[in-house]
Structure formats: C-alpha cells, structure tokens
mmCIF file of C-alpha atoms and ligand atoms in Angstrom:
data_model
loop_
_atom_site.group_PDB
_atom_site.id
_atom_site.type_symbol
_atom_site.label_atom_id
_atom_site.label_comp_id
_atom_site.label_asym_id
_atom_site.label_seq_id
_atom_site.Cartn_x
_atom_site.Cartn_y
_atom_site.Cartn_z
ATOM 1 C CA MET Q 1 0.027 -0.214 0.104
ATOM 2 C CA ALA Q 2 1.074 3.584 -0.758
ATOM 3 C CA ALA Q 3 2.564 5.263 1.793
ATOM 4 C CA LYS Q 4 0.109 8.123 3.056
ATOM 5 C CA SER Q 5 0.579 11.700 2.573
ATOM 6 C CA THR Q 6 1.035 14.650 4.797
ATOM 7 C CA SER Q 7 -2.480 16.186 3.730
ATOM 8 C CA GLU Q 8 -3.627 12.360 3.921
ATOM 9 C CA LYS Q 9 -2.468 12.098 7.634
ATOM 10 C CA VAL Q 10 -4.057 15.265 8.300
ATOM 11 C CA ALA Q 11 -7.375 15.067 7.670
ATOM 12 C CA ILE Q 12 -7.179 11.508 9.102
ATOM 13 C CA ALA Q 13 -5.948 13.173 12.692
ATOM 14 C CA ILE Q 14 -9.223 15.953 12.076
ATOM 15 C CA ARG Q 15 -11.230 12.933 11.520
ATOM 16 C CA ALA Q 16 -10.274 10.884 14.492
ATOM 17 C CA LEU Q 17 -10.207 14.421 16.144
ATOM 18 C CA LYS Q 18 -6.609 13.859 17.242
ATOM 19 C CA ILE Q 19 -6.676 17.629 15.920
ATOM 20 C CA GLN Q 20 -9.988 19.866 17.774
ATOM 21 C CA GLY Q 21 -10.843 23.155 17.304
ATOM 22 C CA ALA Q 22 -11.816 25.764 14.666
ATOM 23 C CA ARG Q 23 -8.398 27.209 14.541
ATOM 24 C CA ARG Q 24 -6.334 24.361 15.120
ATOM 25 C CA ILE Q 25 -7.871 22.199 12.157
ATOM 26 C CA ALA Q 26 -7.522 25.477 9.842
ATOM 27 C CA LYS Q 27 -3.849 25.679 10.686
ATOM 28 C CA ALA Q 28 -2.956 22.047 10.158
ATOM 29 C CA ALA Q 29 -4.802 21.604 6.770
ATOM 30 C CA VAL Q 30 -3.220 24.870 5.558
ATOM 31 C CA GLU Q 31 0.263 23.828 6.625
ATOM 32 C CA ALA Q 32 -0.773 20.331 5.242
ATOM 33 C CA LEU Q 33 -1.796 21.602 1.795
ATOM 34 C CA ALA Q 34 1.112 23.920 1.617
ATOM 35 C CA ALA Q 35 3.572 20.939 2.162
ATOM 36 C CA ALA Q 36 1.739 19.018 -0.615
ATOM 37 C CA ALA Q 37 2.416 22.016 -2.894
ATOM 38 C CA LYS Q 38 6.107 21.450 -1.530
ATOM 39 C CA LYS Q 39 6.342 17.784 -2.448
ATOM 40 C CA SER Q 40 4.064 17.875 -5.628
ATOM 41 C CA LYS Q 41 6.194 16.280 -8.557
ATOM 42 C CA ALA Q 42 3.042 18.003 -11.215
ATOM 43 C CA ALA Q 43 5.041 19.250 -14.492
ATOM 44 C CA SER Q 44 2.516 21.946 -15.259
ATOM 45 C CA ALA Q 45 0.713 24.460 -13.519
ATOM 46 C CA ASP Q 46 -2.585 22.877 -14.341
ATOM 47 C CA GLU Q 47 -1.162 19.357 -12.612
ATOM 48 C CA LEU Q 48 -0.318 21.251 -9.461
ATOM 49 C CA TYR Q 49 -3.818 22.685 -9.315
ATOM 50 C CA SER Q 50 -5.693 19.736 -9.425
ATOM 51 C CA ASP Q 51 -3.233 17.954 -7.296
ATOM 52 C CA LEU Q 52 -3.782 20.826 -4.687
ATOM 53 C CA LEU Q 53 -8.073 20.533 -5.465
ATOM 54 C CA VAL Q 54 -7.872 16.852 -4.133
ATOM 55 C CA ALA Q 55 -5.923 17.062 -1.468
ATOM 56 C CA ALA Q 56 -7.878 20.504 -0.177
ATOM 57 C CA ASP Q 57 -11.111 18.443 -0.845
ATOM 58 C CA ASN Q 58 -9.996 16.099 1.421
ATOM 59 C CA LEU Q 59 -8.968 17.992 4.215
ATOM 60 C CA ALA Q 60 -11.889 20.211 3.773
ATOM 61 C CA ALA Q 61 -14.533 16.900 4.104
ATOM 62 C CA ALA Q 62 -12.479 15.635 7.428
ATOM 63 C CA ARG Q 63 -14.819 18.715 9.150
ATOM 64 C CA GLU Q 64 -17.324 19.821 7.089
ATOM 65 C CA THR Q 65 -18.456 22.093 9.838
ATOM 66 C CA GLU Q 66 -16.001 24.453 10.145
ATOM 67 C CA PRO Q 67 -15.689 27.217 7.439
ATOM 68 C CA MET Q 68 -12.850 28.781 8.779
ATOM 69 C CA LEU Q 69 -10.941 25.468 7.173
ATOM 70 C CA ARG Q 70 -12.480 25.955 4.085
ATOM 71 C CA ASN Q 71 -11.704 29.806 3.811
ATOM 72 C CA TYR Q 72 -8.880 29.359 4.361
ATOM 73 C CA LEU Q 73 -7.804 26.669 1.882
ATOM 74 C CA ASP Q 74 -9.474 28.668 -0.469
ATOM 75 C CA ASP Q 75 -7.383 31.852 0.349
ATOM 76 C CA LEU Q 76 -4.267 29.392 -0.462
ATOM 77 C CA LEU Q 77 -5.247 27.894 -3.138
ATOM 78 C CA SER Q 78 -6.634 31.094 -4.705
ATOM 79 C CA VAL Q 79 -2.860 31.354 -5.467
ATOM 80 C CA VAL Q 80 -2.733 29.148 -8.136
ATOM 81 C CA ARG Q 81 -6.344 29.883 -9.569
ATOM 82 C CA SER Q 82 -5.133 33.529 -10.752
ATOM 83 C CA ARG Q 83 -1.795 32.096 -11.910
ATOM 84 C CA ARG Q 84 -2.425 29.434 -13.869
ATOM 85 C CA GLU Q 85 -0.198 30.204 -16.723
ATOM 86 C CA GLY Q 86 3.194 30.856 -13.841
ATOM 87 C CA GLY Q 87 5.910 28.083 -14.319
ATOM 88 C CA VAL Q 88 5.459 25.281 -11.850
ATOM 89 C CA ALA Q 89 8.805 27.054 -9.492
ATOM 90 C CA ALA Q 90 7.178 29.836 -9.324
ATOM 91 C CA LEU Q 91 4.033 28.889 -7.797
ATOM 92 C CA LYS Q 92 5.211 26.895 -5.771
ATOM 93 C CA ALA Q 93 7.025 29.784 -3.708
ATOM 94 C CA LEU Q 94 4.087 31.603 -4.467
ATOM 95 C CA LEU Q 95 2.168 29.220 -2.690
ATOM 96 C CA ALA Q 96 5.040 29.103 0.235
ATOM 97 C CA LYS Q 97 4.955 32.683 0.617
ATOM 98 C CA LYS Q 98 1.154 32.870 0.711
ATOM 99 C CA GLN Q 99 1.078 29.701 3.438
ATOM 100 C CA ASP Q 100 3.348 32.209 5.465
ATOM 101 C CA ASP Q 101 1.207 35.176 5.019
ATOM 102 C CA ILE Q 102 -1.901 32.993 6.176
ATOM 103 C CA LEU Q 103 -0.234 31.767 9.149
ATOM 104 C CA ALA Q 104 0.331 35.496 10.359
ATOM 105 C CA ASP Q 105 -2.811 36.225 9.746
ATOM 106 C CA MET Q 106 -4.274 34.192 11.867
ATOM 107 C CA GLU Q 107 -1.784 35.068 14.809
ATOM 108 C CA SER Q 108 -2.219 38.229 14.614
ATOM 109 C CA SER Q 109 -6.317 37.871 14.158
ATOM 110 C CA VAL Q 110 -5.978 36.291 17.459
ATOM 111 C CA ALA Q 111 -3.922 38.822 19.166
ATOM 112 C CA ARG Q 112 -6.370 41.846 17.604
ATOM 113 C CA ILE Q 113 -9.313 39.650 19.116
ATOM 114 C CA ALA Q 114 -7.947 39.543 22.788
ATOM 115 C CA TYR Q 115 -7.471 42.856 22.730
ATOM 116 C CA HIS Q 116 -10.608 43.634 21.796
ATOM 117 C CA GLY Q 117 -11.797 41.090 24.147
ATOM 118 C CA ALA Q 118 -9.847 42.387 27.373
ATOM 119 C CA GLU Q 119 -11.117 45.316 26.752
ATOM 120 C CA ALA Q 120 -15.088 44.556 26.715
ATOM 121 C CA LEU Q 121 -14.852 42.776 30.249
ATOM 122 C CA THR Q 122 -15.031 44.662 33.393
ATOM 123 C CA ASP Q 123 -12.599 44.178 36.186
ATOM 124 C CA GLY Q 124 -14.228 42.454 38.928
ATOM 125 C CA SER Q 125 -16.442 40.657 36.873
ATOM 126 C CA ALA Q 126 -17.895 36.707 37.020
ATOM 127 C CA VAL Q 127 -17.057 35.161 33.250
ATOM 128 C CA LEU Q 128 -18.791 31.866 32.678
ATOM 129 C CA ILE Q 129 -17.288 29.914 29.463
ATOM 130 C CA HIS Q 130 -17.996 26.903 27.731
ATOM 131 C CA CYS Q 131 -15.367 24.176 25.841
ATOM 132 C CA HIS Q 132 -11.888 24.773 25.119
ATOM 133 C CA SER Q 133 -11.706 28.110 22.704
ATOM 134 C CA THR Q 134 -7.822 29.011 21.831
ATOM 135 C CA THR Q 135 -9.416 32.733 21.241
ATOM 136 C CA LEU Q 136 -11.187 32.902 24.302
ATOM 137 C CA MET Q 137 -7.934 31.360 25.849
ATOM 138 C CA SER Q 138 -5.820 34.398 24.273
ATOM 139 C CA ILE Q 139 -8.785 37.127 25.704
ATOM 140 C CA LEU Q 140 -9.016 35.904 29.444
ATOM 141 C CA LYS Q 141 -5.413 35.456 29.761
ATOM 142 C CA LEU Q 142 -4.537 38.755 28.335
ATOM 143 C CA ALA Q 143 -7.312 40.441 30.021
ATOM 144 C CA HIS Q 144 -5.582 38.947 33.315
ATOM 145 C CA ARG Q 145 -2.041 40.238 32.504
ATOM 146 C CA ARG Q 146 -3.582 43.727 32.333
ATOM 147 C CA GLY Q 147 -4.714 43.546 35.619
ATOM 148 C CA LYS Q 148 -8.282 42.985 35.621
ATOM 149 C CA LYS Q 149 -9.365 40.441 38.005
ATOM 150 C CA LEU Q 150 -12.055 37.922 36.949
ATOM 151 C CA LYS Q 151 -13.470 34.866 38.091
ATOM 152 C CA VAL Q 152 -14.067 32.231 35.650
ATOM 153 C CA TYR Q 153 -16.733 29.426 35.968
ATOM 154 C CA CYS Q 154 -15.503 26.645 33.150
ATOM 155 C CA THR Q 155 -17.997 24.112 32.353
ATOM 156 C CA GLU Q 156 -16.838 20.735 31.688
ATOM 157 C CA THR Q 157 -18.212 20.282 28.610
ATOM 158 C CA ARG Q 158 -19.373 16.741 27.945
ATOM 159 C CA PRO Q 159 -18.858 14.541 26.602
ATOM 160 C CA ARG Q 160 -15.154 15.093 25.726
ATOM 161 C CA PHE Q 161 -14.565 17.700 28.372
ATOM 162 C CA GLN Q 162 -12.763 20.095 26.254
ATOM 163 C CA GLY Q 163 -13.996 22.527 29.416
ATOM 164 C CA ARG Q 164 -11.151 20.881 31.779
ATOM 165 C CA MET Q 165 -8.789 21.606 29.305
ATOM 166 C CA SER Q 166 -9.355 25.521 29.966
ATOM 167 C CA ALA Q 167 -9.974 25.446 33.427
ATOM 168 C CA GLU Q 168 -6.553 23.528 33.554
ATOM 169 C CA GLU Q 169 -4.898 26.648 31.262
ATOM 170 C CA LEU Q 170 -6.510 29.411 32.350
ATOM 171 C CA ALA Q 171 -5.485 28.288 36.362
ATOM 172 C CA ALA Q 172 -1.890 27.877 35.320
ATOM 173 C CA ALA Q 173 -2.062 31.295 33.571
ATOM 174 C CA GLY Q 174 -2.857 32.537 37.298
ATOM 175 C CA LEU Q 175 -6.825 33.209 37.079
ATOM 176 C CA ASP Q 176 -9.205 32.136 39.540
ATOM 177 C CA VAL Q 177 -10.792 29.119 37.934
ATOM 178 C CA THR Q 178 -13.862 27.198 39.525
ATOM 179 C CA LEU Q 179 -15.296 24.270 37.580
ATOM 180 C CA ILE Q 180 -18.689 23.316 36.814
ATOM 181 C CA VAL Q 181 -20.395 20.645 35.591
ATOM 182 C CA ASP Q 182 -22.614 21.510 32.208
ATOM 183 C CA SER Q 183 -25.719 21.440 34.161
ATOM 184 C CA ALA Q 184 -24.916 23.680 36.794
ATOM 185 C CA ALA Q 185 -24.358 26.441 34.493
ATOM 186 C CA GLY Q 186 -28.239 27.555 34.169
ATOM 187 C CA GLY Q 187 -28.225 27.930 37.777
ATOM 188 C CA MET Q 188 -25.707 29.971 38.169
ATOM 189 C CA ILE Q 189 -26.353 32.752 35.662
ATOM 190 C CA SER Q 190 -29.775 32.764 37.440
ATOM 191 C CA ALA Q 191 -28.420 33.463 40.916
ATOM 192 C CA ARG Q 192 -26.737 36.352 39.190
ATOM 193 C CA LYS Q 193 -23.326 34.816 39.776
ATOM 194 C CA VAL Q 194 -22.238 35.795 36.141
ATOM 195 C CA ASP Q 195 -21.922 38.908 34.242
ATOM 196 C CA PHE Q 196 -20.335 37.485 30.955
ATOM 197 C CA VAL Q 197 -21.140 34.123 29.119
ATOM 198 C CA LEU Q 198 -17.991 33.916 26.425
ATOM 199 C CA PHE Q 199 -17.899 31.190 23.733
ATOM 200 C CA GLY Q 200 -15.664 30.083 20.929
ATOM 201 C CA ALA Q 201 -17.327 29.705 17.674
ATOM 202 C CA ASP Q 202 -17.123 27.051 14.806
ATOM 203 C CA ALA Q 203 -19.473 28.782 12.186
ATOM 204 C CA ILE Q 204 -21.492 31.975 11.726
ATOM 205 C CA THR Q 205 -23.846 32.331 9.234
ATOM 206 C CA SER Q 206 -25.001 35.333 7.379
ATOM 207 C CA ARG Q 207 -28.009 35.274 9.789
ATOM 208 C CA GLY Q 208 -25.678 35.616 12.359
ATOM 209 C CA GLU Q 209 -26.507 32.340 14.011
ATOM 210 C CA LEU Q 210 -23.400 30.642 16.284
ATOM 211 C CA LEU Q 211 -22.753 27.664 15.852
ATOM 212 C CA ASN Q 212 -20.531 26.387 18.841
ATOM 213 C CA LYS Q 213 -20.236 23.328 20.923
ATOM 214 C CA VAL Q 214 -23.658 21.424 21.768
ATOM 215 C CA GLY Q 215 -24.698 23.493 24.902
ATOM 216 C CA THR Q 216 -23.839 26.901 23.606
ATOM 217 C CA TYR Q 217 -27.468 27.375 22.621
ATOM 218 C CA GLN Q 218 -29.096 26.525 26.654
ATOM 219 C CA ILE Q 219 -26.222 28.774 28.666
ATOM 220 C CA ALA Q 220 -27.248 31.547 26.035
ATOM 221 C CA LEU Q 221 -30.552 31.353 26.847
ATOM 222 C CA ALA Q 222 -29.783 31.527 30.410
ATOM 223 C CA ALA Q 223 -27.708 34.342 29.724
ATOM 224 C CA LYS Q 224 -30.077 36.524 27.912
ATOM 225 C CA ARG Q 225 -33.114 35.652 30.255
ATOM 226 C CA HIS Q 226 -31.068 36.980 33.198
ATOM 227 C CA GLY Q 227 -29.383 39.707 31.677
ATOM 228 C CA ALA Q 228 -25.622 38.301 31.175
ATOM 229 C CA LYS Q 229 -23.581 39.448 28.441
ATOM 230 C CA VAL Q 230 -23.139 37.060 25.414
ATOM 231 C CA TYR Q 231 -20.172 37.363 23.938
ATOM 232 C CA SER Q 232 -18.162 34.800 21.107
ATOM 233 C CA ALA Q 233 -14.969 35.271 20.181
ATOM 234 C CA ALA Q 234 -14.589 34.594 16.534
ATOM 235 C CA GLU Q 235 -11.782 35.377 13.713
ATOM 236 C CA LEU Q 236 -14.354 36.292 10.680
ATOM 237 C CA HIS Q 237 -12.431 33.828 8.646
ATOM 238 C CA LYS Q 238 -15.616 31.279 10.494
ATOM 239 C CA TYR Q 239 -17.990 32.977 8.765
ATOM 240 C CA ASP Q 240 -19.611 30.510 5.915
ATOM 241 C CA PRO Q 241 -20.444 32.692 2.963
ATOM 242 C CA ASP Q 242 -22.002 29.271 1.764
ATOM 243 C CA THR Q 243 -25.490 30.551 3.954
ATOM 244 C CA GLU Q 244 -25.758 33.852 2.101
ATOM 245 C CA GLY Q 245 -28.343 31.650 -0.248
ATOM 246 C CA GLY Q 246 -30.130 30.548 2.752
ATOM 247 C CA ARG Q 247 -28.136 26.871 3.151
ATOM 248 C CA GLU Q 248 -28.925 25.825 7.011
ATOM 249 C CA GLU Q 249 -25.444 25.030 8.766
ATOM 250 C CA MET Q 250 -25.385 21.106 9.270
ATOM 251 C CA ILE Q 251 -24.603 19.817 13.102
ATOM 252 C CA GLU Q 252 -22.015 17.504 13.301
ATOM 253 C CA GLU Q 253 -23.408 13.877 14.608
ATOM 254 C CA ARG Q 254 -20.485 12.463 16.492
ATOM 255 C CA ASP Q 255 -20.023 8.816 17.651
ATOM 256 C CA VAL Q 256 -22.191 7.639 20.564
ATOM 257 C CA ARG Q 257 -19.615 6.003 22.284
ATOM 258 C CA GLU Q 258 -18.659 9.201 23.444
ATOM 259 C CA LEU Q 259 -21.661 9.223 25.528
ATOM 260 C CA ALA Q 260 -21.818 5.367 26.631
ATOM 261 C CA ASP Q 261 -18.104 6.193 28.402
ATOM 262 C CA SER Q 262 -17.404 2.147 28.079
ATOM 263 C CA LEU Q 263 -17.756 -0.718 25.998
ATOM 264 C CA PRO Q 264 -19.697 -2.368 29.090
ATOM 265 C CA MET Q 265 -21.605 1.244 29.321
ATOM 266 C CA MET Q 266 -22.034 0.866 25.659
ATOM 267 C CA GLY Q 267 -23.311 -3.141 25.754
ATOM 268 C CA ARG Q 268 -25.839 -2.056 28.932
ATOM 269 C CA TRP Q 269 -27.739 0.532 26.696
ATOM 270 C CA LYS Q 270 -28.045 -1.672 23.836
ATOM 271 C CA LYS Q 271 -29.295 -4.772 25.778
ATOM 272 C CA CYS Q 272 -32.148 -2.880 27.717
ATOM 273 C CA GLY Q 273 -33.036 -1.215 24.298
ATOM 274 C CA VAL Q 274 -31.268 2.988 24.961
ATOM 275 C CA LYS Q 275 -30.838 4.436 21.803
ATOM 276 C CA LEU Q 276 -27.863 7.113 22.146
ATOM 277 C CA LYS Q 277 -27.551 10.369 20.273
ATOM 278 C CA ASN Q 278 -24.625 12.439 20.344
ATOM 279 C CA PRO Q 279 -24.760 15.751 18.326
ATOM 280 C CA ALA Q 280 -21.676 17.916 18.536
ATOM 281 C CA PHE Q 281 -22.594 21.554 18.241
ATOM 282 C CA ASP Q 282 -25.949 23.506 18.615
ATOM 283 C CA LYS Q 283 -27.053 26.737 17.078
ATOM 284 C CA THR Q 284 -27.782 30.075 18.470
ATOM 285 C CA PRO Q 285 -29.709 32.375 17.364
ATOM 286 C CA PRO Q 286 -28.461 35.997 16.706
ATOM 287 C CA GLU Q 287 -31.138 37.492 19.178
ATOM 288 C CA LEU Q 288 -29.592 35.653 21.802
ATOM 289 C CA ILE Q 289 -26.106 37.316 20.883
ATOM 290 C CA ASP Q 290 -24.892 40.325 22.246
ATOM 291 C CA ALA Q 291 -21.721 40.541 20.018
ATOM 292 C CA PHE Q 292 -19.151 38.544 17.946
ATOM 293 C CA ILE Q 293 -15.409 39.539 19.038
ATOM 294 C CA THR Q 294 -13.764 39.767 16.084
ATOM 295 C CA GLU Q 295 -10.399 40.997 14.660
ATOM 296 C CA GLU Q 296 -12.066 44.230 13.865
ATOM 297 C CA GLY Q 297 -13.970 44.706 17.244
ATOM 298 C CA LEU Q 298 -17.149 43.691 18.443
ATOM 299 C CA VAL Q 299 -19.801 43.165 16.298
ATOM 300 C CA GLY Q 300 -23.563 42.665 16.468
ATOM 301 C CA PRO Q 301 -24.954 39.587 14.854
ATOM 302 C CA GLU Q 302 -27.210 42.062 11.911
ATOM 303 C CA LYS Q 303 -23.635 43.161 10.911
ATOM 304 C CA ILE Q 304 -21.200 40.027 10.954
ATOM 305 C CA SER Q 305 -22.327 39.342 6.920
ATOM 306 C CA GLU Q 306 -20.690 42.830 5.924
ATOM 307 C CA ALA Q 307 -17.728 42.510 8.000
ATOM 308 C CA ALA Q 308 -16.818 39.292 7.174
ATOM 309 C CA ARG Q 309 -17.629 39.699 3.280
ATOM 310 C CA GLY Q 310 -14.463 42.582 3.765
ATOM 311 C CA ARG Q 311 -12.051 39.480 5.032
ATOM 312 C CA ILE Q 312 -12.797 36.491 2.997
ATOM 313 C CA SER Q 313 -12.722 35.633 -0.666
ATOM 314 C CA GLY Q 314 -15.587 33.223 -0.727
HETATM 315 C C1 LIG O 401 -14.288 23.022 19.675
HETATM 316 C C2 LIG O 401 -15.264 24.533 19.652
HETATM 317 C C3 LIG O 401 -14.787 25.433 20.400
HETATM 318 C C4 LIG O 401 -14.240 26.144 18.569
HETATM 319 C C5 LIG O 401 -13.631 27.470 18.244
HETATM 320 O O1 LIG O 401 -15.108 21.981 19.384
HETATM 321 O O2 LIG O 401 -16.833 23.941 20.300
HETATM 322 O O3 LIG O 401 -15.527 26.483 21.061
HETATM 323 O O4 LIG O 401 -13.756 25.397 18.072
HETATM 324 O O5 LIG O 401 -12.136 27.104 19.085
HETATM 325 P P1 LIG O 401 -14.442 20.560 19.424
HETATM 326 P P2 LIG O 401 -11.180 28.124 18.372
HETATM 327 O O6 LIG O 401 -13.530 20.593 20.197
HETATM 328 O O7 LIG O 401 -15.161 19.690 19.095
HETATM 329 O O8 LIG O 401 -13.888 20.890 17.496
HETATM 330 O O9 LIG O 401 -11.250 29.389 19.278
HETATM 331 O O10 LIG O 401 -9.553 27.475 19.015
HETATM 332 O O11 LIG O 401 -10.945 28.591 17.002
#
C-alpha cells in the first residue's frame, strides 16, 4: 500500500479528533496543503492545481462543519487559481509565501481579538465559558495580564470534557477558575453569579447565528433571560458565505461511544434498548448574542455578514 501523504495524515487526524478546535484544524490543514504543494511532482501549473484541489477537498471533508478550514484553504488555492499560466517553481514559491501570510494573519487576528475581548470585560466581573477555544483563552489571559480580576467558571463540556482543559490552562496562567458540570450553568446564571458568558465559534451564518459546541444554546438562553452579556470570540474567517443563499449549517453527529463512556456501558444501553444520540454542536440564534468579538472589534450579529465579506474571498 502506498505511504500516506501529509495531507492524508492530517485529514485522518482531524476526522479522528486528534486535532480539535476551529483554529487548530484550519492551521493544520493550511500547513498540510502547503506541504502537498512543496512535495508535488506536477509538471505544469494545471497539474499542480488539480493535485492541490484533491488534497484540499479531502482536508475540507474531514470536518464539513468548519468554514474557517474551507475559507483558509480557499485563500491558499486562490494563488494558483489566479496564475495558472505561471511556471511550477514560481507557483510553489508563491504558495509558500501565501502560507506564511495566512499563518501570520491568523496570529495577528487572534491578538486583535484578545485585545478587543479583554477591553470588553470589566474588572471584578464573573465570566462563564463553555468548551475549549484557543481564541477565548487568549482573551482571558490578556485580561488577566492587564490586571483585570476575573472569576472564571468553566463548564466541563460533556462528552469530551474540553472545558476541563480550559480550566487547567487558565489556572496555570494564574486566573481564578472554578469548574462546574454543564447542567449547573443555568442555575449559576439565574443566581446572578455571572456577568459575561463567553463562547468560541465554529461557524457563523449570514443570519448571524452561532454554531458552537453543544450546550452553547441553552447557556445563551439562560444568559439572555437573566441579563448576562453573551459574546462569541470569532475570527471573521469562521463566517460561512455558503449560508447566504439560505442554506442551513449542518450539525455534526459524533460517535455515540463518547456518550457511553465505556464498552460495558455501551453493551448495557444496547441490552436494555436505550438509543444514544451525540450531536457535537448546536445553533444559537442572533437574538441571544450581544456581539461577536472579532479582529475588527465587537460586531453585532446583524452586521457580521458585512464585516466578514471584507475579510474573506469565498
Ligand atoms: C471546539 C469548539 C470551540 C471552537 C472554537 O469543538 O467548539 O469553541 O472550535 O475554537 P471541538 P478556537 O473540540 O469539538 O472541535 O477558538 O480554538 O477556534
């Protein structure tokens, strides 16, 4: 059997959830596609383009619910699309340069989001977060470094417990962190123990809806009901231009074994006839979101389409 290419290995790792979170997935995919270009033995620009299209399609299909992945792959491919008459060596150099530009863009976007997010949080406030988002981590760590005293509540985030990772990371950075079970969030918010609810983002639609880790919707509902501010930290590359024609974002269903915890437990559910269902994300409507914290500042859901259109080519 032929050895797997880097892009095939990365696609497999994304599918197997060895690489998680929108930014990490997009970065790994861009690097894999750039590596495919570097290694390509294509004799013409057309051949190079078709090799890269196959690799990009395979990478994008590894997580169909991540527009950031598709948008950045498309940015990289645009270099070849617009210069098909060029020689292969010149195109490879352009692709390598574009990869560097994209990675630098990702870094500077997250730094700007951290700045705007840290500004938005008031000193002495309590913040509840859900799941693990590298973007959120950068906001909270910067706010802390700037001397804002925050009390952070992290949900565990079932079934894969990414919230525990967030709790550990923030505590190691010196923040005041408390871990709660997911279902405690509503009660904490209704008891007015929370001023801000912060989420990451996997996808944003043209209608200003947020697709994020399952559980986001019910936390946002409780926050809106009890007056806590709801923000989602999101690079504008998380916007999905394909939703402009009215298309709905799909919700990824994951392996039900995540829910069953163990093989004996799986057998037990099967035996007693209980079905399992494991949607990994949910959709929060725009009326529950105060703003997206983007690299361009805080943007209301009604303005997100316009803001994103200035940043992505798709
Ligand atoms: C991760 C998740 C994160 C977003 C944003 O889900 O929902 O909130 O991906 O992360 P999963 P980031 O672990 O299932 O991929 O800010 O790092 O892009």
